[in-house]
Amino acid sequence: MGDKSGDLVQGTLDMLILKTLALEPMHGYGIAVRLEQMSKGVFRLNAGSLFVAFQRLQRDGLIRSEWKATENSRRAKYYALTEQGRKRLNSETREWGRQVAAIARILEAS
Amino acid sequence: MSLLRNMASGLRSLFRKEQVSQELDEELNGFLDMAAEEKMKQGMSRKEALRTVRLERGNLEGTKEVVRSAGWESFAEACWRDLRYGLRLLRKSPAFTAVAILTLALGIGANTAIFSLLNGLALRDLSVPHPEQLVRFGAHVPGDDYAALSLPMFQELSRSQKVFSGTFAWWPDIVFDAEIDGSLARADVWGVDNNFYRELGVVPEIGRLFDSEDENLSANAATQVAVLSYGFWQSHYGGAADVIGKTLKIDGIPFTIIGVTRKGFTGLSAYMEMGVTLPLPARQLFGGEADMQKYLQRRAARWLQAAGRLRPGVTLEQARAQLGSLWPEIRQEMVPPDKTFADLGRFRYLQLKVESGASGEASLLRKRFSQPLYIVLAISGLVLLVACVNLANLMLARAASRSHEMAVRAALGAGRARIVRQMLTESVMLSVAGTLAGWIFAHWASHAISDFILGEIYSVPAALNLAPDWRILGFASGMAILMGVLFGLAPAWRATQEDPNVALQHGSRTLGKGTSRLGGRLIVAQVALSLVLLMGSGLFVRTLKKLRDANPGFRTHSLLDVSLHPKPNGYKDLDLVNYYRQLIDRIAEVPGVESSGMMRAIFGNVLEWTERIRITGSDAEGLEADFEMATPGFFETAGITLLQGRRFEWQDDDHAPGVAIVSQNFAQRLFPNDNAIGQRLDVMNARNWRNLKIIGVVSNASLYDIRKAQTPTVYLPSTQYKDFMGWPELLVQTSLPPAAIADALRRTVESQGREYVFSIKTVRQNIDRSILQERVTAMLSTFFGALALLLAAIGLYGLMAYAVTQRTREIGIRMALGANRSGVLRIVLREVIVLVGTGVGIGLPCALAVTRLINHMLYGVSPNDPVTLAWVVGALLAVGLLAGYLPARRAMKVDPLVALRYE
């Protein structure tokens, strides 16, 4: 099975989706492909976890959705970052950086 | 914000399910298609690509399910499904549903009713603003509940204290005759100072309330104005607005009505409206001192109740401390100038009592009924437990018949939590329905009980506030949920214990195991609980019987108590001795009257008159004795026998030397070796009642409390104490029923023109009234005991009937192999006896432990009364055998052929 989302640190999927959407609005498959590309194939996500995350983010008001035509003139739901989502992404990125640096320091110390 | 959005989105998926599901479908399909197209670009066939995508990304339906169940709405939906499913099931077995709901309605309803009464009587706050700030204070002799102040005491305390933002005083109710538009009625009259209404935050319905001019403590006469309660206004003036300015005569004295208080205001009482309120000094108009200033300035006469409103941030403890520190000095100042030794002694003991006034005053009722009600609440709680066990058993039986269904569910992947939730949903549904039905029952029952109790005690309208408040709502809903979970838990637990494999394969093909172990245990618990309950109610019933049969030493049958009240100004310029002598002569001429005489107290009245008595000239402590004043004719009429000497005569008037009659036990206590006749007595607390010669010894009696062993009693002739002659109780010995003679008695009294008949009661009625709390306790606990017995019988019957059905095949085989009918009967009954016997074995020590706690409420029976015990155990066994016999008879009739062909 190609599901490697389990390898993701708990709670980081939301952050990654927000990051992906920071560039431009995208549809679900686009997000999945982009995440795989950017991680060089480390993260491969199954539809279930991805769409649960979409639902959650949308309910929290961090992203919004809209039906639009794709480049292949197929109908798809496009997700876009809201203002609140942008703020959340910034704060989470900062927090992530802090934590990673702290963990790195601990690991190097030993 | 985000919570709202979450809700909105969840609700959308709940209520626009189709649309939401279609959208998700389309989106996911698109997702999988796109992924497949990608694969096809790499050279896979479409079929291959789709398969790979499914493997990599998950299939459509599975994903949809995952997404759907991620939100809260899926949980809500599952609950809703459980509810609907449960409802369908309950509808399918209406008999079970009806029995369950009825049982719960009775159980929860009874508990709620008793709790409402208790709440109204003792727990709930007064309906005035910030009742928690109210603090009552008054001086009392330790050991005596009655606490009150004189006006100077109140004024001094109010001036010196710093803990209250305001203080107010009032004198408690006296029932007077009121003349309203020319007709006489009974009015509950109170007097209040001008702070009273303001401090209690009362606003008038119409008119105005008292101000300082109305009170005017420095005037020479009281202002004659009155404020009515809403209830009084409604019942006597029909709520007419022109009542303001009308005149109301109270005890013949006119008062101008200035206002009406709002509906529901009951002053500081928990259950009684203040029918008519007058300014504080108006009390002086009703007797005694002619000079109002003298009346108000009496320093030692404690006639006022007082309360204050705590300043913000001040606690009751602080108030108690400060008032307590002020008190000794004030008490010292208040010692009356014309002090006697006895007065001084009493004064030294006066202490300040300071307590919360938040829940208002209900002292008499509270004292008599709080404890019985707590006991009854405990009893009804036990009944509810029995009902709960019953329902658990019923549910268990149902669960057993559904074990196949549960097994299928479990096999299809329903988790344990899911099955438990389903079962609990059903039971909680039942208990909520039961609570709703019980609510109606509770409303009816609590009002009926409250009206009964108050109606027996009070001659003026009184009602406990039984309206639901947060306490009652919390109590009822808490009970509903607790019950639902309690009786749902057993079957739910059992359901999860079963191995679906076994249930599916074997079904009902195994030999019966008899009653289920869990079911049997529940029955044992039920029998034990019922035993405790029945023991309690049995003891209360026996107590009541003993009280009813108790011989108080006076006549309790063929004796009427006729209360006489003066007409307005009826006693003015009247020679009471002559008047009553004539009246008693007239009464004696009424056909059917055998004898008559007068006393002051009412037999069995809770307000007892006791005095400390000693031999004249001795400096002994004296003997505390029941005390009474009576006219000639009293002893013959009351059936108290003269043992020695003579009875009172009309010649014993205030010109003759003071005399007394004592009871036999009094004579024995004070004169163990001498003849009591001719000895002299002093009443210690009364200055003028000295050197009284004993002229007679009569048989013992307990005049005031029939629960007490007959106490030493001293009687004085009321003919020698004219102040004590008015407002008498006329005793009439007659074998006629009261209704047959009442009119003649009324006419005779009226014809004298001075008095009228306030009420006619048989002495039996008065005594019954005095044991009201025992009657109520016995009545309610009998009801609950019977209910528990019935429930236990139903439970046992249900269990045995079920067991017999389960074992039909086994019984068939046994009979085919030669067992005879009586053998089958034995098998079933043996089980019943084992169950009931175990229950009794467990319940007995519990009952004996519990009844010790109610020992002080019993009269004439010991808490482990063997008669009650025998009855209770016998009743349980009999009911158990009967409940077991019916299914056993069915078992006997099993036709082995039919039973074996059954499957």
PDB file of N, CA and C in Angstrom, chain B residues 415-477:
ATOM      1  N   GLY B 415     -19.103  -2.874  17.290  1.00  0.00           N
ATOM      2  CA  GLY B 415     -18.204  -2.930  18.446  1.00  0.00           C
ATOM      3  C   GLY B 415     -19.003  -3.080  19.722  1.00  0.00           C
ATOM      4  N   ARG B 416     -18.297  -3.416  20.775  1.00  0.00           N
ATOM      5  CA  ARG B 416     -18.918  -3.571  22.072  1.00  0.00           C
ATOM      6  C   ARG B 416     -19.588  -2.265  22.511  1.00  0.00           C
ATOM      7  N   ALA B 417     -18.860  -1.147  22.316  1.00  0.00           N
ATOM      8  CA  ALA B 417     -19.389   0.153  22.719  1.00  0.00           C
ATOM      9  C   ALA B 417     -20.687   0.453  21.962  1.00  0.00           C
ATOM     10  N   ARG B 418     -20.702   0.042  20.706  1.00  0.00           N
ATOM     11  CA  ARG B 418     -21.860   0.309  19.871  1.00  0.00           C
ATOM     12  C   ARG B 418     -23.084  -0.424  20.428  1.00  0.00           C
ATOM     13  N   ILE B 419     -22.898  -1.680  20.810  1.00  0.00           N
ATOM     14  CA  ILE B 419     -24.015  -2.479  21.331  1.00  0.00           C
ATOM     15  C   ILE B 419     -24.488  -1.932  22.677  1.00  0.00           C
ATOM     16  N   VAL B 420     -23.526  -1.588  23.531  1.00  0.00           N
ATOM     17  CA  VAL B 420     -23.888  -1.024  24.830  1.00  0.00           C
ATOM     18  C   VAL B 420     -24.677   0.265  24.629  1.00  0.00           C
ATOM     19  N   ARG B 421     -24.217   1.075  23.672  1.00  0.00           N
ATOM     20  CA  ARG B 421     -24.898   2.342  23.443  1.00  0.00           C
ATOM     21  C   ARG B 421     -26.339   2.105  22.999  1.00  0.00           C
ATOM     22  N   GLN B 422     -26.491   1.123  22.132  1.00  0.00           N
ATOM     23  CA  GLN B 422     -27.844   0.810  21.656  1.00  0.00           C
ATOM     24  C   GLN B 422     -28.762   0.426  22.821  1.00  0.00           C
ATOM     25  N   MET B 423     -28.240  -0.433  23.708  1.00  0.00           N
ATOM     26  CA  MET B 423     -29.052  -0.879  24.842  1.00  0.00           C
ATOM     27  C   MET B 423     -29.350   0.287  25.771  1.00  0.00           C
ATOM     28  N   LEU B 424     -28.335   1.095  26.052  1.00  0.00           N
ATOM     29  CA  LEU B 424     -28.537   2.210  26.978  1.00  0.00           C
ATOM     30  C   LEU B 424     -29.493   3.234  26.397  1.00  0.00           C
ATOM     31  N   THR B 425     -29.430   3.435  25.089  1.00  0.00           N
ATOM     32  CA  THR B 425     -30.369   4.366  24.464  1.00  0.00           C
ATOM     33  C   THR B 425     -31.791   3.941  24.779  1.00  0.00           C
ATOM     34  N   GLU B 426     -32.035   2.642  24.639  1.00  0.00           N
ATOM     35  CA  GLU B 426     -33.388   2.152  24.900  1.00  0.00           C
ATOM     36  C   GLU B 426     -33.814   2.396  26.339  1.00  0.00           C
ATOM     37  N   SER B 427     -32.920   2.052  27.275  1.00  0.00           N
ATOM     38  CA  SER B 427     -33.326   2.172  28.679  1.00  0.00           C
ATOM     39  C   SER B 427     -33.478   3.633  29.080  1.00  0.00           C
ATOM     40  N   VAL B 428     -32.580   4.492  28.587  1.00  0.00           N
ATOM     41  CA  VAL B 428     -32.714   5.911  28.944  1.00  0.00           C
ATOM     42  C   VAL B 428     -33.985   6.484  28.334  1.00  0.00           C
ATOM     43  N   MET B 429     -34.320   6.022  27.125  1.00  0.00           N
ATOM     44  CA  MET B 429     -35.561   6.466  26.509  1.00  0.00           C
ATOM     45  C   MET B 429     -36.759   6.125  27.401  1.00  0.00           C
ATOM     46  N   LEU B 430     -36.746   4.890  27.878  1.00  0.00           N
ATOM     47  CA  LEU B 430     -37.831   4.455  28.762  1.00  0.00           C
ATOM     48  C   LEU B 430     -37.883   5.327  30.000  1.00  0.00           C
ATOM     49  N   SER B 431     -36.712   5.571  30.586  1.00  0.00           N
ATOM     50  CA  SER B 431     -36.747   6.280  31.867  1.00  0.00           C
ATOM     51  C   SER B 431     -37.115   7.738  31.665  1.00  0.00           C
ATOM     52  N   VAL B 432     -36.754   8.321  30.521  1.00  0.00           N
ATOM     53  CA  VAL B 432     -37.179   9.699  30.268  1.00  0.00           C
ATOM     54  C   VAL B 432     -38.705   9.744  30.109  1.00  0.00           C
ATOM     55  N   ALA B 433     -39.237   8.775  29.353  1.00  0.00           N
ATOM     56  CA  ALA B 433     -40.693   8.725  29.205  1.00  0.00           C
ATOM     57  C   ALA B 433     -41.356   8.539  30.566  1.00  0.00           C
ATOM     58  N   GLY B 434     -40.762   7.640  31.388  1.00  0.00           N
ATOM     59  CA  GLY B 434     -41.299   7.404  32.725  1.00  0.00           C
ATOM     60  C   GLY B 434     -41.259   8.666  33.568  1.00  0.00           C
ATOM     61  N   THR B 435     -40.167   9.425  33.434  1.00  0.00           N
ATOM     62  CA  THR B 435     -40.043  10.642  34.227  1.00  0.00           C
ATOM     63  C   THR B 435     -41.101  11.659  33.831  1.00  0.00           C
ATOM     64  N   LEU B 436     -41.336  11.765  32.529  1.00  0.00           N
ATOM     65  CA  LEU B 436     -42.345  12.727  32.080  1.00  0.00           C
ATOM     66  C   LEU B 436     -43.717  12.354  32.646  1.00  0.00           C
ATOM     67  N   ALA B 437     -44.051  11.069  32.557  1.00  0.00           N
ATOM     68  CA  ALA B 437     -45.326  10.633  33.116  1.00  0.00           C
ATOM     69  C   ALA B 437     -45.311  10.826  34.629  1.00  0.00           C
ATOM     70  N   GLY B 438     -44.166  10.511  35.242  1.00  0.00           N
ATOM     71  CA  GLY B 438     -44.033  10.645  36.685  1.00  0.00           C
ATOM     72  C   GLY B 438     -44.180  12.080  37.138  1.00  0.00           C
ATOM     73  N   TRP B 439     -43.785  12.989  36.283  1.00  0.00           N
ATOM     74  CA  TRP B 439     -43.859  14.418  36.605  1.00  0.00           C
ATOM     75  C   TRP B 439     -45.307  14.813  36.892  1.00  0.00           C
ATOM     76  N   ILE B 440     -46.189  14.306  36.057  1.00  0.00           N
ATOM     77  CA  ILE B 440     -47.614  14.614  36.237  1.00  0.00           C
ATOM     78  C   ILE B 440     -48.102  14.020  37.559  1.00  0.00           C
ATOM     79  N   PHE B 441     -47.715  12.767  37.778  1.00  0.00           N
ATOM     80  CA  PHE B 441     -48.084  12.099  39.023  1.00  0.00           C
ATOM     81  C   PHE B 441     -47.536  12.864  40.230  1.00  0.00           C
ATOM     82  N   ALA B 442     -46.287  13.310  40.106  1.00  0.00           N
ATOM     83  CA  ALA B 442     -45.640  14.018  41.217  1.00  0.00           C
ATOM     84  C   ALA B 442     -46.377  15.311  41.523  1.00  0.00           C
ATOM     85  N   HIS B 443     -46.748  16.016  40.465  1.00  0.00           N
ATOM     86  CA  HIS B 443     -47.448  17.284  40.644  1.00  0.00           C
ATOM     87  C   HIS B 443     -48.739  17.049  41.435  1.00  0.00           C
ATOM     88  N   TRP B 444     -49.480  16.054  40.998  1.00  0.00           N
ATOM     89  CA  TRP B 444     -50.749  15.753  41.653  1.00  0.00           C
ATOM     90  C   TRP B 444     -50.510  15.300  43.096  1.00  0.00           C
ATOM     91  N   ALA B 445     -49.585  14.356  43.278  1.00  0.00           N
ATOM     92  CA  ALA B 445     -49.378  13.763  44.602  1.00  0.00           C
ATOM     93  C   ALA B 445     -48.841  14.783  45.592  1.00  0.00           C
ATOM     94  N   SER B 446     -47.880  15.605  45.172  1.00  0.00           N
ATOM     95  CA  SER B 446     -47.299  16.538  46.143  1.00  0.00           C
ATOM     96  C   SER B 446     -48.349  17.550  46.588  1.00  0.00           C
ATOM     97  N   HIS B 447     -49.173  18.003  45.664  1.00  0.00           N
ATOM     98  CA  HIS B 447     -50.224  18.945  46.065  1.00  0.00           C
ATOM     99  C   HIS B 447     -51.232  18.278  46.997  1.00  0.00           C
ATOM    100  N   ALA B 448     -51.585  17.035  46.670  1.00  0.00           N
ATOM    101  CA  ALA B 448     -52.563  16.340  47.510  1.00  0.00           C
ATOM    102  C   ALA B 448     -52.017  16.188  48.928  1.00  0.00           C
ATOM    103  N   ILE B 449     -50.756  15.762  49.056  1.00  0.00           N
ATOM    104  CA  ILE B 449     -50.189  15.543  50.392  1.00  0.00           C
ATOM    105  C   ILE B 449     -50.065  16.870  51.134  1.00  0.00           C
ATOM    106  N   SER B 450     -49.575  17.883  50.438  1.00  0.00           N
ATOM    107  CA  SER B 450     -49.399  19.190  51.083  1.00  0.00           C
ATOM    108  C   SER B 450     -50.740  19.757  51.538  1.00  0.00           C
ATOM    109  N   ASP B 451     -51.747  19.660  50.677  1.00  0.00           N
ATOM    110  CA  ASP B 451     -53.068  20.176  51.057  1.00  0.00           C
ATOM    111  C   ASP B 451     -53.619  19.413  52.251  1.00  0.00           C
ATOM    112  N   PHE B 452     -53.386  18.103  52.240  1.00  0.00           N
ATOM    113  CA  PHE B 452     -53.876  17.280  53.348  1.00  0.00           C
ATOM    114  C   PHE B 452     -53.232  17.710  54.661  1.00  0.00           C
ATOM    115  N   ILE B 453     -51.907  17.816  54.661  1.00  0.00           N
ATOM    116  CA  ILE B 453     -51.196  18.151  55.902  1.00  0.00           C
ATOM    117  C   ILE B 453     -51.576  19.551  56.376  1.00  0.00           C
ATOM    118  N   LEU B 454     -51.505  20.530  55.467  1.00  0.00           N
ATOM    119  CA  LEU B 454     -51.770  21.907  55.872  1.00  0.00           C
ATOM    120  C   LEU B 454     -53.238  22.089  56.253  1.00  0.00           C
ATOM    121  N   GLY B 455     -54.102  21.407  55.539  1.00  0.00           N
ATOM    122  CA  GLY B 455     -55.526  21.506  55.842  1.00  0.00           C
ATOM    123  C   GLY B 455     -55.847  20.973  57.227  1.00  0.00           C
ATOM    124  N   GLU B 456     -55.098  19.940  57.642  1.00  0.00           N
ATOM    125  CA  GLU B 456     -55.329  19.379  58.972  1.00  0.00           C
ATOM    126  C   GLU B 456     -54.856  20.339  60.050  1.00  0.00           C
ATOM    127  N   ILE B 457     -53.798  21.085  59.755  1.00  0.00           N
ATOM    128  CA  ILE B 457     -53.190  21.903  60.796  1.00  0.00           C
ATOM    129  C   ILE B 457     -53.773  23.309  60.850  1.00  0.00           C
ATOM    130  N   TYR B 458     -54.016  23.915  59.688  1.00  0.00           N
ATOM    131  CA  TYR B 458     -54.347  25.325  59.686  1.00  0.00           C
ATOM    132  C   TYR B 458     -55.804  25.591  59.328  1.00  0.00           C
ATOM    133  N   SER B 459     -56.342  26.611  59.970  1.00  0.00           N
ATOM    134  CA  SER B 459     -57.712  26.988  59.659  1.00  0.00           C
ATOM    135  C   SER B 459     -57.719  28.090  58.615  1.00  0.00           C
ATOM    136  N   VAL B 460     -56.547  28.646  58.298  1.00  0.00           N
ATOM    137  CA  VAL B 460     -56.484  29.665  57.248  1.00  0.00           C
ATOM    138  C   VAL B 460     -55.720  29.081  56.073  1.00  0.00           C
ATOM    139  N   PRO B 461     -55.939  29.628  54.878  1.00  0.00           N
ATOM    140  CA  PRO B 461     -55.315  29.030  53.701  1.00  0.00           C
ATOM    141  C   PRO B 461     -53.786  29.016  53.830  1.00  0.00           C
ATOM    142  N   ALA B 462     -53.196  27.900  53.474  1.00  0.00           N
ATOM    143  CA  ALA B 462     -51.743  27.785  53.491  1.00  0.00           C
ATOM    144  C   ALA B 462     -51.352  26.844  52.372  1.00  0.00           C
ATOM    145  N   ALA B 463     -50.237  27.104  51.757  1.00  0.00           N
ATOM    146  CA  ALA B 463     -49.791  26.221  50.684  1.00  0.00           C
ATOM    147  C   ALA B 463     -48.285  26.272  50.570  1.00  0.00           C
ATOM    148  N   LEU B 464     -47.674  25.125  50.482  1.00  0.00           N
ATOM    149  CA  LEU B 464     -46.237  25.078  50.241  1.00  0.00           C
ATOM    150  C   LEU B 464     -45.987  25.467  48.791  1.00  0.00           C
ATOM    151  N   ASN B 465     -44.871  26.082  48.565  1.00  0.00           N
ATOM    152  CA  ASN B 465     -44.499  26.404  47.206  1.00  0.00           C
ATOM    153  C   ASN B 465     -43.895  25.158  46.559  1.00  0.00           C
ATOM    154  N   LEU B 466     -44.675  24.514  45.700  1.00  0.00           N
ATOM    155  CA  LEU B 466     -44.230  23.252  45.114  1.00  0.00           C
ATOM    156  C   LEU B 466     -43.840  23.416  43.654  1.00  0.00           C
ATOM    157  N   ALA B 467     -43.853  24.655  43.185  1.00  0.00           N
ATOM    158  CA  ALA B 467     -43.520  24.882  41.777  1.00  0.00           C
ATOM    159  C   ALA B 467     -42.117  24.363  41.502  1.00  0.00           C
ATOM    160  N   PRO B 468     -41.920  23.764  40.341  1.00  0.00           N
ATOM    161  CA  PRO B 468     -40.598  23.210  40.045  1.00  0.00           C
ATOM    162  C   PRO B 468     -39.533  24.307  40.059  1.00  0.00           C
ATOM    163  N   ASP B 469     -38.421  24.042  40.692  1.00  0.00           N
ATOM    164  CA  ASP B 469     -37.288  24.952  40.610  1.00  0.00           C
ATOM    165  C   ASP B 469     -36.083  24.124  40.161  1.00  0.00           C
ATOM    166  N   TRP B 470     -34.908  24.735  40.162  1.00  0.00           N
ATOM    167  CA  TRP B 470     -33.750  24.007  39.618  1.00  0.00           C
ATOM    168  C   TRP B 470     -33.460  22.758  40.420  1.00  0.00           C
ATOM    169  N   ARG B 471     -33.778  22.790  41.723  1.00  0.00           N
ATOM    170  CA  ARG B 471     -33.509  21.596  42.543  1.00  0.00           C
ATOM    171  C   ARG B 471     -34.375  20.429  42.093  1.00  0.00           C
ATOM    172  N   ILE B 472     -35.673  20.707  41.919  1.00  0.00           N
ATOM    173  CA  ILE B 472     -36.589  19.626  41.564  1.00  0.00           C
ATOM    174  C   ILE B 472     -36.276  19.126  40.155  1.00  0.00           C
ATOM    175  N   LEU B 473     -36.046  20.073  39.240  1.00  0.00           N
ATOM    176  CA  LEU B 473     -35.728  19.667  37.868  1.00  0.00           C
ATOM    177  C   LEU B 473     -34.459  18.822  37.857  1.00  0.00           C
ATOM    178  N   GLY B 474     -33.459  19.283  38.600  1.00  0.00           N
ATOM    179  CA  GLY B 474     -32.198  18.542  38.654  1.00  0.00           C
ATOM    180  C   GLY B 474     -32.409  17.162  39.249  1.00  0.00           C
ATOM    181  N   PHE B 475     -33.197  17.108  40.321  1.00  0.00           N
ATOM    182  CA  PHE B 475     -33.462  15.836  40.998  1.00  0.00           C
ATOM    183  C   PHE B 475     -34.128  14.861  40.035  1.00  0.00           C
ATOM    184  N   ALA B 476     -35.176  15.339  39.346  1.00  0.00           N
ATOM    185  CA  ALA B 476     -35.938  14.444  38.480  1.00  0.00           C
ATOM    186  C   ALA B 476     -35.110  13.989  37.286  1.00  0.00           C
ATOM    187  N   SER B 477     -34.395  14.932  36.664  1.00  0.00           N
ATOM    188  CA  SER B 477     -33.669  14.511  35.469  1.00  0.00           C
ATOM    189  C   SER B 477     -32.481  13.646  35.864  1.00  0.00           C
TER     190      SER B 477
END
